[in-house]
């Protein structure tokens, strides 16, 4: 007896998904972006951020961790210095996208150290997030895809989900893939039975998104020279985010 076929990944043949025009960005209303690390906002959502700014729609970027573990063996950029550099890079990236430091919050949790569920630290973090989200009162929130294969991406999803579930007014919930793209055809990817996907045309602001990504020099191999084992965003990875569209997932269980 033949096994039933697994539901198709939403990231395979992504151009089959509907393409919304740039003007559709403004229909999201005030939008809050949750980035596990400094650079995820530019990679996953930089085009949307630029379009919202051009449309005069309010947005806020919440960077969860300090990103300080990308170059553990660098003498020139120890953790404290690297964290400060990455914040500056994020602000430069946001400037390229049309936003200012007032539009960003850096929560500075340790890289790879977001709290786990059912712990006091998790409850405290969710309360902290609740204050930030309630103050902004977004119409839409964007979080990493729930199985995006990095501990901080998965933990960000869990924390924001716990925060929003406790609110009287639930914003629209969208998820964006980052590290799931290179694994589009395996178990971490979103499946057709888990929701739907749509694309946003970002071609009018693609050059600005490229410029925003280029601000994250510490992750591009152009700044830190003394840690051969340090993290570098490879060109084939960046290629997922320099297409003329961005993909967002509307989960069926939210």
mmCIF file of C-alpha atoms in Angstrom:
data_model
loop_
_atom_site.group_PDB
_atom_site.id
_atom_site.type_symbol
_atom_site.label_atom_id
_atom_site.label_comp_id
_atom_site.label_asym_id
_atom_site.label_seq_id
_atom_site.Cartn_x
_atom_site.Cartn_y
_atom_site.Cartn_z
ATOM 1 C CA UNK A 1 0.000 0.000 0.000
ATOM 2 C CA UNK A 2 1.446 3.310 -1.064
ATOM 3 C CA UNK A 3 2.097 5.875 1.706
ATOM 4 C CA UNK A 4 0.086 9.075 1.542
ATOM 5 C CA UNK A 5 2.047 11.951 0.066
ATOM 6 C CA UNK A 6 3.225 14.555 2.523
ATOM 7 C CA UNK A 7 1.647 18.013 2.119
ATOM 8 C CA UNK A 8 3.783 20.173 -0.119
ATOM 9 C CA UNK A 9 6.132 22.731 1.394
ATOM 10 C CA UNK A 10 5.026 26.326 0.966
ATOM 11 C CA UNK A 11 8.638 27.242 0.185
ATOM 12 C CA UNK A 12 8.959 24.923 -2.804
ATOM 13 C CA UNK A 13 8.164 26.720 -6.072
ATOM 14 C CA UNK A 14 7.380 29.915 -4.143
ATOM 15 C CA UNK A 15 6.436 31.880 -7.244
ATOM 16 C CA UNK A 16 3.192 29.878 -7.445
ATOM 17 C CA UNK A 17 1.877 31.933 -4.506
ATOM 18 C CA UNK A 18 -0.156 35.099 -5.102
ATOM 19 C CA UNK A 19 1.879 38.257 -5.658
ATOM 20 C CA UNK A 20 0.417 41.316 -3.964
ATOM 21 C CA UNK A 21 1.338 44.772 -5.263
ATOM 22 C CA UNK A 22 3.568 47.089 -3.213
ATOM 23 C CA UNK A 23 0.509 49.115 -2.206
ATOM 24 C CA UNK A 24 -0.811 46.081 -0.304
ATOM 25 C CA UNK A 25 1.772 46.713 2.419
ATOM 26 C CA UNK A 26 -0.296 49.545 3.838
ATOM 27 C CA UNK A 27 -3.288 47.232 4.369
ATOM 28 C CA UNK A 28 -1.369 45.630 7.252
ATOM 29 C CA UNK A 29 -1.798 48.803 9.280
ATOM 30 C CA UNK A 30 0.593 49.538 12.128
ATOM 31 C CA UNK A 31 3.071 46.682 12.145
ATOM 32 C CA UNK A 32 5.491 45.275 14.712
ATOM 33 C CA UNK A 33 8.447 43.212 13.507
ATOM 34 C CA UNK A 34 10.193 40.716 15.771
ATOM 35 C CA UNK A 35 13.781 39.929 14.775
ATOM 36 C CA UNK A 36 15.598 37.183 16.703
ATOM 37 C CA UNK A 37 18.973 38.744 15.810
ATOM 38 C CA UNK A 38 20.201 42.047 14.449
ATOM 39 C CA UNK A 39 19.851 41.496 10.652
ATOM 40 C CA UNK A 40 16.734 39.288 10.520
ATOM 41 C CA UNK A 41 14.599 42.402 10.086
ATOM 42 C CA UNK A 42 16.551 43.361 6.951
ATOM 43 C CA UNK A 43 16.714 39.850 5.507
ATOM 44 C CA UNK A 44 13.154 38.677 6.046
ATOM 45 C CA UNK A 45 11.165 41.891 6.004
ATOM 46 C CA UNK A 46 13.331 44.755 4.765
ATOM 47 C CA UNK A 47 11.189 45.377 1.708
ATOM 48 C CA UNK A 48 7.981 45.463 3.709
ATOM 49 C CA UNK A 49 9.584 47.847 6.194
ATOM 50 C CA UNK A 50 10.594 50.209 3.404
ATOM 51 C CA UNK A 51 7.141 50.110 1.807
ATOM 52 C CA UNK A 52 5.420 50.819 5.114
ATOM 53 C CA UNK A 53 7.678 53.791 5.710
ATOM 54 C CA UNK A 54 6.991 55.163 2.233
ATOM 55 C CA UNK A 55 3.248 54.809 2.885
ATOM 56 C CA UNK A 56 3.470 56.603 6.224
ATOM 57 C CA UNK A 57 2.310 53.543 8.159
ATOM 58 C CA UNK A 58 3.667 53.143 11.696
ATOM 59 C CA UNK A 59 6.104 50.319 12.370
ATOM 60 C CA UNK A 60 8.287 49.127 15.218
ATOM 61 C CA UNK A 61 11.206 46.681 15.138
ATOM 62 C CA UNK A 62 11.939 44.554 18.205
ATOM 63 C CA UNK A 63 15.379 42.912 18.165
ATOM 64 C CA UNK A 64 15.324 40.072 20.660
ATOM 65 C CA UNK A 65 18.977 39.058 21.185
ATOM 66 C CA UNK A 66 22.303 40.868 21.085
ATOM 67 C CA UNK A 67 23.780 38.669 18.335
ATOM 68 C CA UNK A 68 27.064 38.465 20.217
ATOM 69 C CA UNK A 69 27.924 34.802 19.491
ATOM 70 C CA UNK A 70 28.544 35.016 15.771
ATOM 71 C CA UNK A 71 32.328 35.361 16.248
ATOM 72 C CA UNK A 72 33.208 33.621 19.487
ATOM 73 C CA UNK A 73 36.947 33.495 18.807
ATOM 74 C CA UNK A 74 37.490 37.084 17.722
ATOM 75 C CA UNK A 75 39.920 39.079 19.852
ATOM 76 C CA UNK A 76 39.112 42.311 18.036
ATOM 77 C CA UNK A 77 35.353 41.910 18.590
ATOM 78 C CA UNK A 78 34.655 40.252 21.945
ATOM 79 C CA UNK A 79 31.002 39.698 22.811
ATOM 80 C CA UNK A 80 30.303 43.111 24.349
ATOM 81 C CA UNK A 81 31.859 45.005 21.469
ATOM 82 C CA UNK A 82 30.230 42.811 18.850
ATOM 83 C CA UNK A 83 26.806 43.350 20.424
ATOM 84 C CA UNK A 84 27.304 47.121 20.239
ATOM 85 C CA UNK A 85 28.495 46.883 16.615
ATOM 86 C CA UNK A 86 25.475 44.842 15.628
ATOM 87 C CA UNK A 87 23.092 47.367 17.153
ATOM 88 C CA UNK A 88 24.759 50.131 15.163
ATOM 89 C CA UNK A 89 24.533 48.032 12.013
ATOM 90 C CA UNK A 90 20.824 47.525 12.592
ATOM 91 C CA UNK A 91 20.240 51.241 13.037
ATOM 92 C CA UNK A 92 22.148 51.919 9.805
ATOM 93 C CA UNK A 93 20.029 49.285 8.071
ATOM 94 C CA UNK A 94 16.813 50.807 9.371
ATOM 95 C CA UNK A 95 17.994 54.222 8.200
ATOM 96 C CA UNK A 96 18.432 52.780 4.708
ATOM 97 C CA UNK A 97 14.849 51.525 4.914
ATOM 98 C CA UNK A 98 13.486 54.862 6.080
ATOM 99 C CA UNK A 99 13.276 54.390 9.843
ATOM 100 C CA UNK A 100 15.042 55.850 12.873
ATOM 101 C CA UNK A 101 16.396 54.673 16.216
ATOM 102 C CA UNK A 102 13.067 55.672 17.779
ATOM 103 C CA UNK A 103 11.425 52.886 15.805
ATOM 104 C CA UNK A 104 13.634 50.132 17.255
ATOM 105 C CA UNK A 105 13.791 48.316 20.587
ATOM 106 C CA UNK A 106 16.829 46.221 21.491
ATOM 107 C CA UNK A 107 15.894 43.755 24.217
ATOM 108 C CA UNK A 108 19.490 42.466 24.454
ATOM 109 C CA UNK A 109 18.776 38.905 25.518
ATOM 110 C CA UNK A 110 21.902 36.742 25.179
ATOM 111 C CA UNK A 111 22.468 35.295 21.732
ATOM 112 C CA UNK A 112 21.187 31.678 21.887
ATOM 113 C CA UNK A 113 19.870 32.470 25.351
ATOM 114 C CA UNK A 114 16.193 33.336 25.039
ATOM 115 C CA UNK A 115 14.249 31.816 27.945
ATOM 116 C CA UNK A 116 12.491 28.483 27.637
ATOM 117 C CA UNK A 117 8.748 27.979 28.237
ATOM 118 C CA UNK A 118 7.525 27.072 31.712
ATOM 119 C CA UNK A 119 10.328 28.970 33.420
ATOM 120 C CA UNK A 120 10.180 32.159 35.501
ATOM 121 C CA UNK A 121 12.461 33.840 32.963
ATOM 122 C CA UNK A 122 10.004 33.063 30.165
ATOM 123 C CA UNK A 123 7.123 34.576 32.126
ATOM 124 C CA UNK A 124 9.166 37.667 32.894
ATOM 125 C CA UNK A 125 10.159 38.070 29.245
ATOM 126 C CA UNK A 126 6.550 37.673 28.101
ATOM 127 C CA UNK A 127 5.470 40.365 30.578
ATOM 128 C CA UNK A 128 8.180 42.670 29.266
ATOM 129 C CA UNK A 129 7.052 42.046 25.710
ATOM 130 C CA UNK A 130 3.427 42.571 26.679
ATOM 131 C CA UNK A 131 4.205 46.109 27.825
ATOM 132 C CA UNK A 132 5.989 46.916 24.565
ATOM 133 C CA UNK A 133 3.311 45.398 22.344
ATOM 134 C CA UNK A 134 0.445 46.957 24.288
ATOM 135 C CA UNK A 135 2.052 50.397 24.115
ATOM 136 C CA UNK A 136 2.374 50.190 20.323
ATOM 137 C CA UNK A 137 -0.939 48.344 19.805
ATOM 138 C CA UNK A 138 -0.065 46.927 16.377
ATOM 139 C CA UNK A 139 -2.600 45.890 13.798
ATOM 140 C CA UNK A 140 -0.155 43.238 12.567
ATOM 141 C CA UNK A 141 2.811 41.390 14.050
ATOM 142 C CA UNK A 142 5.522 39.584 12.091
ATOM 143 C CA UNK A 143 7.506 36.788 13.669
ATOM 144 C CA UNK A 144 9.905 34.165 12.316
ATOM 145 C CA UNK A 145 8.376 30.986 10.927
ATOM 146 C CA UNK A 146 7.718 28.781 13.966
ATOM 147 C CA UNK A 147 10.121 26.017 12.910
ATOM 148 C CA UNK A 148 12.761 28.278 11.438
ATOM 149 C CA UNK A 149 15.805 26.160 12.299
ATOM 150 C CA UNK A 150 17.595 28.264 14.876
ATOM 151 C CA UNK A 151 16.935 28.184 18.619
ATOM 152 C CA UNK A 152 16.440 31.961 18.835
ATOM 153 C CA UNK A 153 13.987 32.000 15.936
ATOM 154 C CA UNK A 154 11.873 29.273 17.507
ATOM 155 C CA UNK A 155 12.113 30.918 20.938
ATOM 156 C CA UNK A 156 11.077 34.295 19.528
ATOM 157 C CA UNK A 157 7.980 32.690 18.034
ATOM 158 C CA UNK A 158 7.078 31.081 21.366
ATOM 159 C CA UNK A 159 7.579 34.281 23.362
ATOM 160 C CA UNK A 160 5.567 36.478 21.021
ATOM 161 C CA UNK A 161 2.834 33.872 20.750
ATOM 162 C CA UNK A 162 2.535 33.723 24.552
ATOM 163 C CA UNK A 163 2.438 37.512 24.667
ATOM 164 C CA UNK A 164 -0.253 37.939 22.032
ATOM 165 C CA UNK A 165 -2.383 35.097 23.396
ATOM 166 C CA UNK A 166 -2.714 37.060 26.623
ATOM 167 C CA UNK A 167 -3.988 40.235 24.972
ATOM 168 C CA UNK A 168 -7.600 41.317 24.689
ATOM 169 C CA UNK A 169 -7.064 42.521 21.115
ATOM 170 C CA UNK A 170 -5.149 40.074 18.964
ATOM 171 C CA UNK A 171 -3.320 41.582 15.993
ATOM 172 C CA UNK A 172 -3.037 39.906 12.614
ATOM 173 C CA UNK A 173 -0.293 37.285 12.779
ATOM 174 C CA UNK A 174 2.195 36.704 9.957
ATOM 175 C CA UNK A 175 5.326 34.543 9.876
ATOM 176 C CA UNK A 176 8.404 34.953 7.707
ATOM 177 C CA UNK A 177 11.056 32.329 6.879
ATOM 178 C CA UNK A 178 14.784 32.924 7.194
ATOM 179 C CA UNK A 179 16.754 29.732 7.854
ATOM 180 C CA UNK A 180 13.945 27.570 6.494
ATOM 181 C CA UNK A 181 14.696 28.754 2.950
ATOM 182 C CA UNK A 182 17.775 26.530 2.433
ATOM 183 C CA UNK A 183 15.729 23.617 3.763
ATOM 184 C CA UNK A 184 12.597 24.313 1.764
ATOM 185 C CA UNK A 185 11.873 20.673 1.083
ATOM 186 C CA UNK A 186 12.330 19.129 4.534
ATOM 187 C CA UNK A 187 10.427 18.927 7.807
ATOM 188 C CA UNK A 188 11.258 22.413 9.094
ATOM 189 C CA UNK A 189 9.475 24.126 6.205
ATOM 190 C CA UNK A 190 5.852 25.303 6.409
ATOM 191 C CA UNK A 191 3.413 22.889 4.769
ATOM 192 C CA UNK A 192 0.256 23.523 2.798
ATOM 193 C CA UNK A 193 -1.852 22.034 5.599
ATOM 194 C CA UNK A 194 -0.429 24.574 8.065
ATOM 195 C CA UNK A 195 -1.513 27.727 6.297
ATOM 196 C CA UNK A 196 -1.202 29.734 3.136
ATOM 197 C CA UNK A 197 1.521 31.924 1.696
ATOM 198 C CA UNK A 198 1.542 35.103 -0.316
ATOM 199 C CA UNK A 199 4.233 37.281 -1.783
ATOM 200 C CA UNK A 200 4.667 41.033 -1.621
ATOM 201 C CA UNK A 201 6.163 42.845 -4.596
ATOM 202 C CA UNK A 202 9.120 44.823 -3.211
ATOM 203 C CA UNK A 203 10.716 45.696 -6.544
ATOM 204 C CA UNK A 204 10.351 49.480 -6.019
ATOM 205 C CA UNK A 205 12.441 49.284 -2.817
ATOM 206 C CA UNK A 206 14.716 46.346 -3.613
ATOM 207 C CA UNK A 207 17.814 48.538 -3.925
ATOM 208 C CA UNK A 208 17.155 49.940 -0.456
ATOM 209 C CA UNK A 209 16.736 46.445 0.944
ATOM 210 C CA UNK A 210 20.056 45.432 -0.586
ATOM 211 C CA UNK A 211 21.635 48.490 1.011
ATOM 212 C CA UNK A 212 20.109 47.599 4.370
ATOM 213 C CA UNK A 213 21.505 44.061 4.194
ATOM 214 C CA UNK A 214 24.927 45.474 3.292
ATOM 215 C CA UNK A 215 25.005 47.439 6.556
ATOM 216 C CA UNK A 216 25.368 44.191 8.519
ATOM 217 C CA UNK A 217 29.088 44.050 7.783
ATOM 218 C CA UNK A 218 29.937 41.923 10.817
ATOM 219 C CA UNK A 219 27.898 39.121 9.266
ATOM 220 C CA UNK A 220 29.195 39.518 5.728
ATOM 221 C CA UNK A 221 32.848 38.741 6.310
ATOM 222 C CA UNK A 222 33.970 42.301 5.616
ATOM 223 C CA UNK A 223 34.579 43.560 9.159
ATOM 224 C CA UNK A 224 35.898 40.835 11.463
ATOM 225 C CA UNK A 225 39.109 39.322 10.133
ATOM 226 C CA UNK A 226 40.494 37.403 13.106
ATOM 227 C CA UNK A 227 38.006 34.555 13.473
ATOM 228 C CA UNK A 228 38.095 32.133 10.523
ATOM 229 C CA UNK A 229 35.411 30.034 12.218
ATOM 230 C CA UNK A 230 33.066 33.009 12.617
ATOM 231 C CA UNK A 231 29.679 33.190 10.978
ATOM 232 C CA UNK A 232 29.381 34.609 7.460
ATOM 233 C CA UNK A 233 26.192 35.039 5.458
ATOM 234 C CA UNK A 234 27.019 33.247 2.237
ATOM 235 C CA UNK A 235 25.945 34.646 -1.164
ATOM 236 C CA UNK A 236 23.628 31.688 -1.774
ATOM 237 C CA UNK A 237 21.847 32.469 1.486
ATOM 238 C CA UNK A 238 21.573 36.186 0.759
ATOM 239 C CA UNK A 239 20.105 35.339 -2.648
ATOM 240 C CA UNK A 240 16.921 34.164 -0.929
ATOM 241 C CA UNK A 241 16.364 37.708 0.319
ATOM 242 C CA UNK A 242 17.303 39.794 -2.709
ATOM 243 C CA UNK A 243 14.472 38.609 -4.892
ATOM 244 C CA UNK A 244 11.918 41.244 -5.969
ATOM 245 C CA UNK A 245 9.381 39.862 -3.521
ATOM 246 C CA UNK A 246 9.104 38.731 0.099
ATOM 247 C CA UNK A 247 7.055 35.759 1.227
ATOM 248 C CA UNK A 248 4.781 35.697 4.267
ATOM 249 C CA UNK A 249 2.840 32.857 5.834
ATOM 250 C CA UNK A 250 -0.703 33.091 7.167
ATOM 251 C CA UNK A 251 -0.976 30.174 9.617
ATOM 252 C CA UNK A 252 -4.270 28.342 9.742
ATOM 253 C CA UNK A 253 -4.162 27.888 13.521
ATOM 254 C CA UNK A 254 -4.056 31.569 14.493
#
